[in-house]
Amino acid sequence: MNGAQERPLRADAARNRARLLAAATEVFTTRGIATPTEEIARAAGVGVGTLFRHFPTKEALLEAVMVRRLEEIATATARLADNAERPGGEHADGERTDGDGGEDGSGGGAFFAAFRVVVERSAGKDEFTRALAAAGVDAHAALHASGTAIREHLARLLAAAQRAGAVRREVGMVELFALLVGTTTAVERLQDDPAARELVFTVVFDGLRPH
Amino acid sequence: MNGAQERPLRADAARNRARLLAAATEVFTTRGIATPTEEIARAAGVGVGTLFRHFPTKEALLEAVMVRRLEEIATATARLADNAERPGGEHADGERTDGDGGEDGSGGGAFFAAFRVVVERSAGKDEFTRALAAAGVDAHAALHASGTAIREHLARLLAAAQRAGAVRREVGMVELFALLVGTTTAVERLQDDPAARELVFTVVFDGLRPH
Amino acid sequence: MNGAQERPLRADAARNRARLLAAATEVFTTRGIATPTEEIARAAGVGVGTLFRHFPTKEALLEAVMVRRLEEIATATARLADNAERPGGEHADGERTDGDGGEDGSGGGAFFAAFRVVVERSAGKDEFTRALAAAGVDAHAALHASGTAIREHLARLLAAAQRAGAVRREVGMVELFALLVGTTTAVERLQDDPAARELVFTVVFDGLRPH
Amino acid sequence: MNGAQERPLRADAARNRARLLAAATEVFTTRGIATPTEEIARAAGVGVGTLFRHFPTKEALLEAVMVRRLEEIATATARLADNAERPGGEHADGERTDGDGGEDGSGGGAFFAAFRVVVERSAGKDEFTRALAAAGVDAHAALHASGTAIREHLARLLAAAQRAGAVRREVGMVELFALLVGTTTAVERLQDDPAARELVFTVVFDGLRPH
DNA sequence: GATGAATGAGACTTCATTCAT
DNA sequence: CATGAATGAAGTCTCATTCAT
């Protein structure tokens, strides 16, 4: 897609870029996107000038952070979606060996695993999305690409899970996404209470099963 | 608790205060809390000076908006909680008259009704909460008061619903609150798709039932 | 043209606006348009905020300064153009009373007077024009209006002077404007040498006469 | 004056220096002196580091550009001045052969030719001068040297032209310089209109002749 | 009391200059 | 020596808050 316009990037430059991305992820998530750029630069141990050399705009930095997150998620969902469809993927034969601690019990394990992945890696993403949407950046190429990929993987996983009778058929992509961001928000404030987190997942997953 | 210690407030002043509160609610919700104070003043049809006379700080205005919301929610949950416990409230005897618009069908109707109320009146509250939390204002008196009341009503409703076997017993207040904010977020983006909203509620409610 | 959108402007606001305009004229002319806004604000005795309340952009301030200059010039050239054409304006009859120390000597006095006016009030305008042009602001309404007026007045004066045989007929508006800005530049550095200034005017004026 | 005290400069270094000078001349003239140094480096096909190795300061680069221009002008005026004074230079005897492209017809041809040279090679110099002056660099050695030379040549040419009766005697060096920069400015905006340019020269030259 | 002009700290961004590669 | 990444001072503009009208 973009093959030649980015030269290899000098060693130190690459390191600084990585540091900035890490610092931005951390700072944006914990202190909100209103945090001054200077703060992020300081957290990354570089000057503001360096920040702006790598990301020409605060918004661009924001986007880069999101893109990285989305890409990670897309990678994970891709694996799950491929596995689930591969013949033999997700314990293919009939003999319900199961045992998958409640996550499914009747196919759809990959779907629920993907749901977890998306939720767990989306922490803090909420505010980012809002910010970008507000800036009218909805369709920035990179974002769009990863977003589309994730959407596609989830669609396949959802369909498979419904075929397997693991998820109620009324649920479509719209509801799925709403539940994903909702669960993300719910779980976000339960960082330190794993039991509560598990229970929230259980409630949502049970609610998604056919009734 | 504090009802009368502040002097009655002249008629026009009261009207301006009300206008500001309404405008702020609207503007903060639709355009985000970063909207300049001047915008809010304009929306309310008053000057900035007036805004700052009524609310010494932007943060104070934010808080006032939230307090009003919480109070409304508290009023609604109070009624539901009282009803549910009153002898005969929520069809007390065994004869499942039901008929409660599908909300449950086996006790717990008041609880689920309260869940809906909280979610539906909380739209946009999310960002407010974050903002206030960020400002270290977590325990501002007024907020705390209404918050406590709501928490108490919900606790009673939850207990009743669990006694009636309508809600799984593992769910405690922590999970309930997480699910409330989560569902609020989920539902927020489904403003224009009532069917999807309903389905989200169905999923969450079904998930809350004993399994 | 614009009648109602500008409210009367409070007394202090009007004073500050005037101060800012004066300070900007002074500062831009003497220290160049690269002078920081803060300098101008300080020179005007107000805060930067005030400057930006009155002129939303540095460029807007620049434009306002220019507009005022152009308007002054337009007023002066208007008077001269009208006078020259009024029956009896500029000693209408044939009897070359002359005596006008070289400024004309054969009609065209109004034209040469206008030339002087434009040059003398244009000091420093040069850099402004360049700056505005660079900013792609060439056709900003107000500027355009005054500019057009001046152009029109000068066209009439030039025609009259040529009819009177006071100016060579080959000269058109293009050359006239070029000579105007050229003479402005020439004269700008002769601020403190009135005799030299006069001589420059003499040279240009003599050159403009039929040969 | 300073020709050899700096070591010879390696071949590639010399080429880079030349490229930078050319690029700077071009860029400063077309896009203004506010153009970032990086732009100039890119135009020259080198890195910024190289630029700053050759010219320790942006201002130094600016000065170098000007010096080169002034030197070119000085070379041209030198030739003209020498020619005019050499016995037989500029058709010394009385027999008005003229033929000198119409520039004068009565001696002073070299003077007017020099005037043209200065004007035509000064395009864009205006902004440079201002910039340097603003930076308090008025008397930088190199600039001064070439400037002095030009001044001297012009003084000789002017004197000769006045002796020949081709230029009015009131005009001194002060007025001459003012007219030079003025004509430069006038002519600058007439780049694409040769006829208008010629007419401007004609006006100024006629104005300079005795009246 | 209401108004909106004034204020100035602070945000984002640019760019001349330095320095590691 | 060349390169271009890093730096941070400085510039333009915003906005919560104060205060004269």
XYZ file of N, CA and C (backbone and C1' of nucleotides) in Angstrom, chain C residues 16 46-47 49-50 53-54, chain E residues 3-9:
70
model
N -9.546 51.397 22.678
C -8.505 50.388 22.515
C -8.278 50.029 21.057
N -2.198 47.495 25.848
C -3.239 46.500 26.159
C -2.605 45.109 26.159
N -3.377 44.136 26.555
C -2.888 42.764 26.540
C -3.070 42.144 25.166
N -4.577 39.512 24.422
C -5.960 39.057 24.297
C -6.821 40.122 23.657
N -6.626 41.341 24.095
C -7.410 42.444 23.545
C -7.131 42.619 22.056
N -8.950 40.065 20.266
C -10.402 40.236 20.285
C -10.806 41.208 19.172
N -9.990 42.213 18.972
C -10.334 43.215 17.958
C -9.972 42.756 16.548
P -27.254 39.700 30.598
O -26.017 40.551 30.092
C -26.250 41.876 29.618
C -24.933 42.546 29.334
C -23.989 41.705 28.455
O -23.917 42.323 27.183
C -22.855 42.781 30.263
P -23.643 41.428 25.873
O -22.105 41.778 25.677
C -21.703 43.143 25.664
C -20.213 43.227 25.950
C -19.353 42.198 25.189
O -18.056 42.741 25.010
C -19.002 41.913 27.417
P -17.631 43.336 23.614
O -16.339 44.170 24.044
C -16.515 45.344 24.828
C -15.323 45.561 25.725
C -13.980 45.258 25.091
O -13.054 46.221 25.553
C -14.268 43.881 26.996
P -11.525 46.029 25.124
O -10.899 45.325 26.397
C -10.885 46.060 27.621
C -10.014 45.356 28.638
C -8.621 44.966 28.128
O -7.659 45.367 29.092
C -9.756 43.045 28.979
P -6.142 45.034 28.805
O -5.930 43.652 29.552
C -6.255 43.562 30.926
C -5.997 42.163 31.432
C -4.655 41.594 30.985
O -3.865 41.349 32.138
C -6.422 40.022 30.676
P -2.290 41.465 32.074
O -1.874 39.927 32.015
C -2.367 39.047 33.026
C -2.181 37.618 32.574
C -0.831 37.334 31.907
O -0.490 35.977 32.193
C -2.522 36.775 30.439
P 0.864 35.734 32.981
O 0.694 34.210 33.402
C -0.494 33.813 34.083
C -1.056 32.549 33.453
C -0.013 31.488 33.126
O -0.598 30.226 33.423
C -1.195 32.058 31.160
